[in-house]
mmCIF file of N, CA, C and O in Angstrom:
data_model
loop_
_atom_site.group_PDB
_atom_site.id
_atom_site.type_symbol
_atom_site.label_atom_id
_atom_site.label_comp_id
_atom_site.label_asym_id
_atom_site.label_seq_id
_atom_site.Cartn_x
_atom_site.Cartn_y
_atom_site.Cartn_z
ATOM 1 N N MET A 1 0.524 79.633 -1.135
ATOM 2 C CA MET A 1 1.761 80.356 -1.007
ATOM 3 C C MET A 1 2.297 80.183 0.415
ATOM 4 O O MET A 1 1.578 80.298 1.380
ATOM 5 N N LEU A 2 3.578 79.907 0.514
ATOM 6 C CA LEU A 2 4.195 79.759 1.829
ATOM 7 C C LEU A 2 4.474 81.120 2.425
ATOM 8 O O LEU A 2 4.873 82.042 1.753
ATOM 9 N N LYS A 3 4.267 81.239 3.686
ATOM 10 C CA LYS A 3 4.480 82.499 4.386
ATOM 11 C C LYS A 3 5.588 82.311 5.411
ATOM 12 O O LYS A 3 5.615 81.331 6.135
ATOM 13 N N SER A 4 6.502 83.247 5.463
ATOM 14 C CA SER A 4 7.583 83.168 6.451
ATOM 15 C C SER A 4 7.070 83.536 7.822
ATOM 16 O O SER A 4 6.283 84.436 7.995
ATOM 17 N N VAL A 5 7.520 82.803 8.771
ATOM 18 C CA VAL A 5 7.156 83.068 10.150
ATOM 19 C C VAL A 5 8.444 83.081 10.955
ATOM 20 O O VAL A 5 9.229 82.157 10.855
ATOM 21 N N SER A 6 8.658 84.106 11.732
ATOM 22 C CA SER A 6 9.875 84.220 12.525
ATOM 23 C C SER A 6 9.583 83.932 13.982
ATOM 24 O O SER A 6 8.810 84.630 14.615
ATOM 25 N N CYS A 7 10.244 82.883 14.498
ATOM 26 C CA CYS A 7 10.170 82.480 15.911
ATOM 27 C C CYS A 7 8.777 82.051 16.361
ATOM 28 O O CYS A 7 8.531 81.912 17.543
ATOM 29 N N ALA A 8 7.857 81.890 15.469
ATOM 30 C CA ALA A 8 6.521 81.405 15.842
ATOM 31 C C ALA A 8 5.905 80.776 14.611
ATOM 32 O O ALA A 8 6.335 81.002 13.515
ATOM 33 N N VAL A 9 4.910 79.989 14.786
ATOM 34 C CA VAL A 9 4.249 79.345 13.667
ATOM 35 C C VAL A 9 2.818 79.854 13.620
ATOM 36 O O VAL A 9 2.111 79.820 14.625
ATOM 37 N N ALA A 10 2.416 80.332 12.436
ATOM 38 C CA ALA A 10 1.041 80.784 12.292
ATOM 39 C C ALA A 10 0.110 79.608 12.515
ATOM 40 O O ALA A 10 0.396 78.483 12.116
ATOM 41 N N LEU A 11 -0.953 79.846 13.147
ATOM 42 C CA LEU A 11 -1.968 78.849 13.454
ATOM 43 C C LEU A 11 -1.517 77.786 14.447
ATOM 44 O O LEU A 11 -2.089 76.711 14.521
ATOM 45 N N LEU A 12 -0.459 78.094 15.184
ATOM 46 C CA LEU A 12 0.010 77.138 16.194
ATOM 47 C C LEU A 12 -0.945 77.173 17.370
ATOM 48 O O LEU A 12 -1.218 78.191 17.940
ATOM 49 N N MET A 13 -1.479 76.012 17.700
ATOM 50 C CA MET A 13 -2.384 75.908 18.832
ATOM 51 C C MET A 13 -1.741 74.993 19.854
ATOM 52 O O MET A 13 -1.382 73.876 19.537
ATOM 53 N N SER A 14 -1.612 75.473 21.051
ATOM 54 C CA SER A 14 -1.030 74.646 22.092
ATOM 55 C C SER A 14 -2.007 74.514 23.236
ATOM 56 O O SER A 14 -2.367 75.489 23.861
ATOM 57 N N PHE A 15 -2.438 73.293 23.494
ATOM 58 C CA PHE A 15 -3.371 73.034 24.564
ATOM 59 C C PHE A 15 -2.656 72.494 25.802
ATOM 60 O O PHE A 15 -3.278 72.188 26.802
ATOM 61 N N ALA A 16 -1.346 72.337 25.718
ATOM 62 C CA ALA A 16 -0.572 71.866 26.865
ATOM 63 C C ALA A 16 0.456 72.923 27.211
ATOM 64 O O ALA A 16 1.013 73.565 26.340
ATOM 65 N N ILE A 17 0.702 73.101 28.479
ATOM 66 C CA ILE A 17 1.703 74.060 28.917
ATOM 67 C C ILE A 17 2.863 73.275 29.510
ATOM 68 O O ILE A 17 2.696 72.525 30.452
ATOM 69 N N ALA A 18 4.030 73.462 28.939
ATOM 70 C CA ALA A 18 5.207 72.728 29.402
ATOM 71 C C ALA A 18 5.811 73.426 30.613
ATOM 72 O O ALA A 18 5.627 74.622 30.814
ATOM 73 N N GLY A 19 6.548 72.673 31.407
ATOM 74 C CA GLY A 19 7.219 73.240 32.566
ATOM 75 C C GLY A 19 8.428 74.061 32.139
ATOM 76 O O GLY A 19 8.741 74.176 30.964
ATOM 77 N N THR A 20 9.104 74.629 33.100
ATOM 78 C CA THR A 20 10.268 75.448 32.827
ATOM 79 C C THR A 20 11.369 74.599 32.204
ATOM 80 O O THR A 20 11.686 73.531 32.697
ATOM 81 N N ALA A 21 11.948 75.096 31.130
ATOM 82 C CA ALA A 21 12.995 74.369 30.428
ATOM 83 C C ALA A 21 14.363 74.914 30.827
ATOM 84 O O ALA A 21 14.504 76.095 31.097
ATOM 85 N N SER A 22 15.339 74.049 30.854
ATOM 86 C CA SER A 22 16.704 74.446 31.124
ATOM 87 C C SER A 22 17.505 74.171 29.860
ATOM 88 O O SER A 22 17.507 73.050 29.369
ATOM 89 N N ALA A 23 18.155 75.204 29.331
ATOM 90 C CA ALA A 23 18.867 75.014 28.081
ATOM 91 C C ALA A 23 20.139 75.835 28.048
ATOM 92 O O ALA A 23 20.220 76.900 28.636
ATOM 93 N N GLU A 24 21.109 75.298 27.352
ATOM 94 C CA GLU A 24 22.331 76.028 27.065
ATOM 95 C C GLU A 24 22.629 75.801 25.597
ATOM 96 O O GLU A 24 22.961 74.687 25.186
ATOM 97 N N ILE A 25 22.458 76.838 24.806
ATOM 98 C CA ILE A 25 22.625 76.725 23.361
ATOM 99 C C ILE A 25 23.819 77.574 22.946
ATOM 100 O O ILE A 25 23.873 78.763 23.246
ATOM 101 N N THR A 26 24.784 76.940 22.276
ATOM 102 C CA THR A 26 25.975 77.628 21.804
ATOM 103 C C THR A 26 26.104 77.407 20.301
ATOM 104 O O THR A 26 26.206 76.270 19.853
ATOM 105 N N ILE A 27 26.096 78.492 19.550
ATOM 106 C CA ILE A 27 26.282 78.425 18.100
ATOM 107 C C ILE A 27 27.407 79.399 17.766
ATOM 108 O O ILE A 27 27.264 80.603 17.979
ATOM 109 N N LYS A 28 28.519 78.883 17.260
ATOM 110 C CA LYS A 28 29.691 79.718 17.025
ATOM 111 C C LYS A 28 29.676 80.417 15.677
ATOM 112 O O LYS A 28 30.434 81.336 15.453
ATOM 113 N N GLY A 29 28.817 79.988 14.786
ATOM 114 C CA GLY A 29 28.733 80.614 13.468
ATOM 115 C C GLY A 29 27.410 81.341 13.300
ATOM 116 O O GLY A 29 26.770 81.750 14.257
ATOM 117 N N LYS A 30 27.009 81.475 12.051
ATOM 118 C CA LYS A 30 25.734 82.118 11.733
ATOM 119 C C LYS A 30 24.586 81.166 12.067
ATOM 120 O O LYS A 30 24.710 79.961 11.907
ATOM 121 N N ASN A 31 23.481 81.721 12.511
ATOM 122 C CA ASN A 31 22.314 80.905 12.845
ATOM 123 C C ASN A 31 21.108 81.425 12.076
ATOM 124 O O ASN A 31 20.747 82.587 12.190
ATOM 125 N N ASP A 32 20.503 80.566 11.276
ATOM 126 C CA ASP A 32 19.307 80.930 10.497
ATOM 127 C C ASP A 32 18.277 79.832 10.695
ATOM 128 O O ASP A 32 18.490 78.697 10.291
ATOM 129 N N GLN A 33 17.187 80.147 11.358
ATOM 130 C CA GLN A 33 16.124 79.180 11.602
ATOM 131 C C GLN A 33 14.819 79.762 11.066
ATOM 132 O O GLN A 33 14.426 80.852 11.449
ATOM 133 N N GLN A 34 14.161 79.005 10.186
ATOM 134 C CA GLN A 34 12.938 79.493 9.558
ATOM 135 C C GLN A 34 11.877 78.404 9.560
ATOM 136 O O GLN A 34 12.188 77.228 9.407
ATOM 137 N N THR A 35 10.653 78.829 9.726
ATOM 138 C CA THR A 35 9.515 77.928 9.615
ATOM 139 C C THR A 35 8.498 78.584 8.708
ATOM 140 O O THR A 35 8.123 79.737 8.929
ATOM 141 N N ARG A 36 8.089 77.871 7.670
ATOM 142 C CA ARG A 36 7.067 78.370 6.759
ATOM 143 C C ARG A 36 5.911 77.376 6.782
ATOM 144 O O ARG A 36 6.117 76.186 6.602
ATOM 145 N N VAL A 37 4.719 77.890 7.016
ATOM 146 C CA VAL A 37 3.553 77.021 7.113
ATOM 147 C C VAL A 37 2.479 77.483 6.144
ATOM 148 O O VAL A 37 2.100 78.647 6.143
ATOM 149 N N ASP A 38 2.018 76.564 5.334
ATOM 150 C CA ASP A 38 0.855 76.784 4.485
ATOM 151 C C ASP A 38 -0.140 75.704 4.891
ATOM 152 O O ASP A 38 -0.162 74.624 4.327
ATOM 153 N N GLY A 39 -0.878 75.964 5.945
ATOM 154 C CA GLY A 39 -1.772 74.963 6.517
ATOM 155 C C GLY A 39 -1.886 75.180 8.000
ATOM 156 O O GLY A 39 -2.078 76.301 8.443
ATOM 157 N N ALA A 40 -1.723 74.126 8.766
ATOM 158 C CA ALA A 40 -1.894 74.232 10.212
ATOM 159 C C ALA A 40 -0.914 73.332 10.952
ATOM 160 O O ALA A 40 -0.542 72.271 10.466
ATOM 161 N N VAL A 41 -0.514 73.760 12.133
ATOM 162 C CA VAL A 41 0.317 72.982 13.034
ATOM 163 C C VAL A 41 -0.419 72.934 14.369
ATOM 164 O O VAL A 41 -0.801 73.969 14.906
ATOM 165 N N THR A 42 -0.653 71.720 14.888
ATOM 166 C CA THR A 42 -1.344 71.604 16.172
ATOM 167 C C THR A 42 -0.545 70.746 17.139
ATOM 168 O O THR A 42 0.172 69.837 16.737
ATOM 169 N N ASN A 43 -0.679 71.069 18.399
ATOM 170 C CA ASN A 43 -0.007 70.357 19.481
ATOM 171 C C ASN A 43 -1.036 70.221 20.597
ATOM 172 O O ASN A 43 -1.445 71.213 21.177
ATOM 173 N N ILE A 44 -1.483 68.996 20.902
ATOM 174 C CA ILE A 44 -2.611 68.797 21.812
ATOM 175 C C ILE A 44 -2.267 67.754 22.872
ATOM 176 O O ILE A 44 -1.733 66.696 22.554
ATOM 177 N N ALA A 45 -2.611 68.057 24.125
ATOM 178 C CA ALA A 45 -2.476 67.100 25.225
ATOM 179 C C ALA A 45 -3.825 67.007 25.926
ATOM 180 O O ALA A 45 -4.384 68.020 26.333
ATOM 181 N N ILE A 46 -4.347 65.794 26.043
ATOM 182 C CA ILE A 46 -5.642 65.569 26.689
ATOM 183 C C ILE A 46 -5.480 64.468 27.734
ATOM 184 O O ILE A 46 -5.054 63.368 27.409
ATOM 185 N N GLY A 47 -5.840 64.755 28.986
ATOM 186 C CA GLY A 47 -5.756 63.765 30.051
ATOM 187 C C GLY A 47 -4.867 64.232 31.179
ATOM 188 O O GLY A 47 -4.065 65.147 31.027
ATOM 189 N N SER A 48 -4.991 63.567 32.329
ATOM 190 C CA SER A 48 -4.191 63.959 33.490
ATOM 191 C C SER A 48 -2.730 63.580 33.281
ATOM 192 O O SER A 48 -2.422 62.533 32.719
ATOM 193 N N GLU A 49 -1.855 64.449 33.702
ATOM 194 C CA GLU A 49 -0.409 64.243 33.586
ATOM 195 C C GLU A 49 0.014 63.916 32.159
ATOM 196 O O GLU A 49 0.907 63.105 31.922
ATOM 197 N N THR A 50 -0.633 64.545 31.200
ATOM 198 C CA THR A 50 -0.343 64.331 29.783
ATOM 199 C C THR A 50 0.503 65.477 29.261
ATOM 200 O O THR A 50 0.315 66.619 29.646
ATOM 201 N N GLU A 51 1.448 65.163 28.382
ATOM 202 C CA GLU A 51 2.354 66.171 27.858
ATOM 203 C C GLU A 51 2.503 66.004 26.348
ATOM 204 O O GLU A 51 2.737 64.903 25.855
ATOM 205 N N ALA A 52 2.372 67.102 25.631
ATOM 206 C CA ALA A 52 2.634 67.115 24.196
ATOM 207 C C ALA A 52 3.655 68.208 23.934
ATOM 208 O O ALA A 52 3.461 69.353 24.324
ATOM 209 N N GLU A 53 4.757 67.854 23.328
ATOM 210 C CA GLU A 53 5.840 68.802 23.091
ATOM 211 C C GLU A 53 6.184 68.787 21.614
ATOM 212 O O GLU A 53 6.312 67.727 20.999
ATOM 213 N N GLN A 54 6.340 69.965 21.042
ATOM 214 C CA GLN A 54 6.595 70.058 19.610
ATOM 215 C C GLN A 54 7.614 71.158 19.350
ATOM 216 O O GLN A 54 7.521 72.245 19.901
ATOM 217 N N ASN A 55 8.602 70.876 18.511
ATOM 218 C CA ASN A 55 9.624 71.844 18.130
ATOM 219 C C ASN A 55 9.728 71.888 16.614
ATOM 220 O O ASN A 55 9.870 70.854 15.972
ATOM 221 N N LEU A 56 9.681 73.070 16.069
ATOM 222 C CA LEU A 56 9.840 73.265 14.626
ATOM 223 C C LEU A 56 11.016 74.212 14.402
ATOM 224 O O LEU A 56 11.001 75.337 14.900
ATOM 225 N N SER A 57 12.015 73.778 13.662
ATOM 226 C CA SER A 57 13.206 74.591 13.393
ATOM 227 C C SER A 57 13.723 75.273 14.645
ATOM 228 O O SER A 57 13.775 76.494 14.737
ATOM 229 N N SER A 58 14.095 74.471 15.625
ATOM 230 C CA SER A 58 14.514 75.064 16.888
ATOM 231 C C SER A 58 15.655 74.278 17.516
ATOM 232 O O SER A 58 15.978 73.181 17.111
ATOM 233 N N ASN A 59 16.263 74.878 18.531
ATOM 234 C CA ASN A 59 17.273 74.220 19.345
ATOM 235 C C ASN A 59 16.688 74.049 20.728
ATOM 236 O O ASN A 59 16.176 74.999 21.314
ATOM 237 N N VAL A 60 16.747 72.840 21.264
ATOM 238 C CA VAL A 60 16.145 72.558 22.560
ATOM 239 C C VAL A 60 17.151 71.821 23.427
ATOM 240 O O VAL A 60 17.755 70.849 22.979
ATOM 241 N N GLY A 61 17.324 72.250 24.649
ATOM 242 C CA GLY A 61 18.243 71.585 25.555
ATOM 243 C C GLY A 61 19.644 72.142 25.420
ATOM 244 O O GLY A 61 19.846 73.277 25.030
ATOM 245 N N THR A 62 20.627 71.328 25.738
ATOM 246 C CA THR A 62 22.019 71.739 25.625
ATOM 247 C C THR A 62 22.506 71.379 24.236
ATOM 248 O O THR A 62 22.699 70.208 23.922
ATOM 249 N N VAL A 63 22.664 72.388 23.396
ATOM 250 C CA VAL A 63 23.047 72.189 21.999
ATOM 251 C C VAL A 63 24.290 73.016 21.715
ATOM 252 O O VAL A 63 24.353 74.197 22.047
ATOM 253 N N SER A 64 25.294 72.400 21.116
ATOM 254 C CA SER A 64 26.517 73.105 20.749
ATOM 255 C C SER A 64 26.791 72.867 19.271
ATOM 256 O O SER A 64 26.917 71.732 18.825
ATOM 257 N N ILE A 65 26.872 73.951 18.506
ATOM 258 C CA ILE A 65 27.130 73.872 17.065
ATOM 259 C C ILE A 65 28.402 74.656 16.799
ATOM 260 O O ILE A 65 28.475 75.857 17.083
ATOM 261 N N GLY A 66 29.414 73.978 16.263
ATOM 262 C CA GLY A 66 30.718 74.593 16.069
ATOM 263 C C GLY A 66 30.808 75.537 14.884
ATOM 264 O O GLY A 66 31.674 76.391 14.839
ATOM 265 N N GLY A 67 29.917 75.416 13.945
ATOM 266 C CA GLY A 67 29.969 76.257 12.752
ATOM 267 C C GLY A 67 28.643 76.941 12.516
ATOM 268 O O GLY A 67 27.933 77.305 13.445
ATOM 269 N N ASP A 68 28.303 77.092 11.234
ATOM 270 C CA ASP A 68 27.049 77.737 10.865
ATOM 271 C C ASP A 68 25.881 76.771 11.035
ATOM 272 O O ASP A 68 26.043 75.560 10.939
ATOM 273 N N ASN A 69 24.705 77.324 11.283
ATOM 274 C CA ASN A 69 23.499 76.527 11.479
ATOM 275 C C ASN A 69 22.379 77.107 10.627
ATOM 276 O O ASN A 69 22.099 78.296 10.692
ATOM 277 N N LYS A 70 21.774 76.254 9.809
ATOM 278 C CA LYS A 70 20.606 76.674 9.034
ATOM 279 C C LYS A 70 19.555 75.574 9.134
ATOM 280 O O LYS A 70 19.823 74.420 8.817
ATOM 281 N N GLN A 71 18.373 75.932 9.621
ATOM 282 C CA GLN A 71 17.275 74.989 9.742
ATOM 283 C C GLN A 71 16.060 75.613 9.062
ATOM 284 O O GLN A 71 15.661 76.715 9.406
ATOM 285 N N VAL A 72 15.506 74.887 8.126
ATOM 286 C CA VAL A 72 14.327 75.376 7.417
ATOM 287 C C VAL A 72 13.270 74.285 7.448
ATOM 288 O O VAL A 72 13.536 73.140 7.094
ATOM 289 N N THR A 73 12.091 74.639 7.904
ATOM 290 C CA THR A 73 10.961 73.726 7.897
ATOM 291 C C THR A 73 9.883 74.328 7.018
ATOM 292 O O THR A 73 9.480 75.468 7.240
ATOM 293 N N GLU A 74 9.467 73.591 6.000
ATOM 294 C CA GLU A 74 8.382 74.042 5.137
ATOM 295 C C GLU A 74 7.264 73.016 5.228
ATOM 296 O O GLU A 74 7.466 71.845 4.924
ATOM 297 N N ILE A 75 6.110 73.458 5.675
ATOM 298 C CA ILE A 75 4.972 72.565 5.866
ATOM 299 C C ILE A 75 3.846 72.994 4.947
ATOM 300 O O ILE A 75 3.419 74.141 4.972
ATOM 301 N N GLU A 76 3.403 72.062 4.130
ATOM 302 C CA GLU A 76 2.224 72.265 3.298
ATOM 303 C C GLU A 76 1.210 71.225 3.738
ATOM 304 O O GLU A 76 1.457 70.036 3.628
ATOM 305 N N GLY A 77 0.093 71.671 4.251
ATOM 306 C CA GLY A 77 -0.886 70.743 4.786
ATOM 307 C C GLY A 77 -0.920 70.860 6.289
ATOM 308 O O GLY A 77 -0.918 71.956 6.826
ATOM 309 N N ALA A 78 -0.900 69.742 6.985
ATOM 310 C CA ALA A 78 -1.034 69.776 8.435
ATOM 311 C C ALA A 78 -0.013 68.888 9.128
ATOM 312 O O ALA A 78 0.357 67.839 8.616
ATOM 313 N N VAL A 79 0.432 69.329 10.281
ATOM 314 C CA VAL A 79 1.276 68.552 11.176
ATOM 315 C C VAL A 79 0.561 68.536 12.513
ATOM 316 O O VAL A 79 0.173 69.579 13.038
ATOM 317 N N THR A 80 0.362 67.354 13.072
ATOM 318 C CA THR A 80 -0.352 67.228 14.336
ATOM 319 C C THR A 80 0.444 66.367 15.302
ATOM 320 O O THR A 80 0.997 65.342 14.920
ATOM 321 N N ASN A 81 0.509 66.803 16.544
ATOM 322 C CA ASN A 81 1.168 66.072 17.613
ATOM 323 C C ASN A 81 0.148 65.963 18.748
ATOM 324 O O ASN A 81 -0.282 66.962 19.294
ATOM 325 N N ILE A 82 -0.267 64.735 19.093
ATOM 326 C CA ILE A 82 -1.337 64.554 20.069
ATOM 327 C C ILE A 82 -0.948 63.503 21.108
ATOM 328 O O ILE A 82 -0.495 62.415 20.762
ATOM 329 N N ALA A 83 -1.162 63.831 22.377
ATOM 330 C CA ALA A 83 -1.027 62.872 23.479
ATOM 331 C C ALA A 83 -2.398 62.770 24.134
ATOM 332 O O ALA A 83 -2.948 63.768 24.575
ATOM 333 N N ILE A 84 -2.952 61.556 24.159
ATOM 334 C CA ILE A 84 -4.286 61.345 24.737
ATOM 335 C C ILE A 84 -4.200 60.232 25.780
ATOM 336 O O ILE A 84 -3.686 59.163 25.499
ATOM 337 N N GLY A 85 -4.729 60.493 26.957
ATOM 338 C CA GLY A 85 -4.762 59.474 28.003
ATOM 339 C C GLY A 85 -3.899 59.840 29.178
ATOM 340 O O GLY A 85 -2.988 60.661 29.082
ATOM 341 N N SER A 86 -4.177 59.237 30.296
ATOM 342 C CA SER A 86 -3.454 59.507 31.521
ATOM 343 C C SER A 86 -1.966 59.201 31.367
ATOM 344 O O SER A 86 -1.588 58.149 30.863
ATOM 345 N N LYS A 87 -1.144 60.143 31.753
ATOM 346 C CA LYS A 87 0.319 60.029 31.740
ATOM 347 C C LYS A 87 0.898 59.761 30.351
ATOM 348 O O LYS A 87 1.969 59.168 30.211
ATOM 349 N N SER A 88 0.218 60.204 29.310
ATOM 350 C CA SER A 88 0.723 60.041 27.940
ATOM 351 C C SER A 88 1.719 61.151 27.616
ATOM 352 O O SER A 88 1.659 62.238 28.169
ATOM 353 N N LYS A 89 2.622 60.857 26.710
ATOM 354 C CA LYS A 89 3.613 61.844 26.298
ATOM 355 C C LYS A 89 3.817 61.734 24.797
ATOM 356 O O LYS A 89 4.055 60.645 24.277
ATOM 357 N N ALA A 90 3.709 62.857 24.103
ATOM 358 C CA ALA A 90 3.971 62.903 22.664
ATOM 359 C C ALA A 90 5.037 63.954 22.418
ATOM 360 O O ALA A 90 4.902 65.098 22.840
ATOM 361 N N MET A 91 6.126 63.556 21.764
ATOM 362 C CA MET A 91 7.214 64.484 21.456
ATOM 363 C C MET A 91 7.440 64.477 19.963
ATOM 364 O O MET A 91 7.510 63.417 19.349
ATOM 365 N N GLN A 92 7.572 65.657 19.391
ATOM 366 C CA GLN A 92 7.787 65.768 17.953
ATOM 367 C C GLN A 92 8.812 66.850 17.675
ATOM 368 O O GLN A 92 8.702 67.960 18.178
ATOM 369 N N ASN A 93 9.815 66.523 16.902
ATOM 370 C CA ASN A 93 10.852 67.486 16.509
ATOM 371 C C ASN A 93 10.955 67.465 14.990
ATOM 372 O O ASN A 93 11.181 66.422 14.397
ATOM 373 N N ILE A 94 10.793 68.607 14.414
ATOM 374 C CA ILE A 94 10.916 68.723 12.953
ATOM 375 C C ILE A 94 12.002 69.766 12.682
ATOM 376 O O ILE A 94 11.858 70.926 13.071
ATOM 377 N N SER A 95 13.058 69.364 12.018
ATOM 378 C CA SER A 95 14.172 70.233 11.699
ATOM 379 C C SER A 95 14.698 70.930 12.951
ATOM 380 O O SER A 95 14.793 72.154 13.009
ATOM 381 N N SER A 96 15.038 70.165 13.970
ATOM 382 C CA SER A 96 15.507 70.773 15.211
ATOM 383 C C SER A 96 16.687 70.012 15.791
ATOM 384 O O SER A 96 16.887 68.839 15.519
ATOM 385 N N ASN A 97 17.470 70.714 16.578
ATOM 386 C CA ASN A 97 18.561 70.107 17.332
ATOM 387 C C ASN A 97 18.069 69.951 18.745
ATOM 388 O O ASN A 97 17.600 70.898 19.355
ATOM 389 N N ARG A 98 18.176 68.755 19.295
ATOM 390 C CA ARG A 98 17.663 68.506 20.631
ATOM 391 C C ARG A 98 18.600 67.588 21.402
ATOM 392 O O ARG A 98 19.023 66.566 20.894
ATOM 393 N N SER A 99 18.889 67.975 22.613
ATOM 394 C CA SER A 99 19.622 67.075 23.500
ATOM 395 C C SER A 99 18.649 66.590 24.549
ATOM 396 O O SER A 99 17.763 67.309 24.972
ATOM 397 N N LEU A 100 18.786 65.344 24.940
ATOM 398 C CA LEU A 100 17.871 64.775 25.928
ATOM 399 C C LEU A 100 18.461 64.770 27.300
ATOM 400 O O LEU A 100 19.592 64.759 27.529
#
């Protein structure tokens, strides 16, 4: 059975800590973002200067949406994002708006 999770993912494990983010998010209509997980979501960074970043049903960076926004992520099983090795970087976005 899928379980609703608001603004967080059950069983989310983060072994990397990201630096301070700068974002400007503008949504002029209704905003509905949902993540449902039946399983596990992992985000792992191993090694010096290694970064693993993961977004599920989210807005990251400077995002402008002129109308309504609905993002739904349903995960059955497992999603894994791993960066291993010196200066490695792993980025994963699932159902998200992201500006670089």
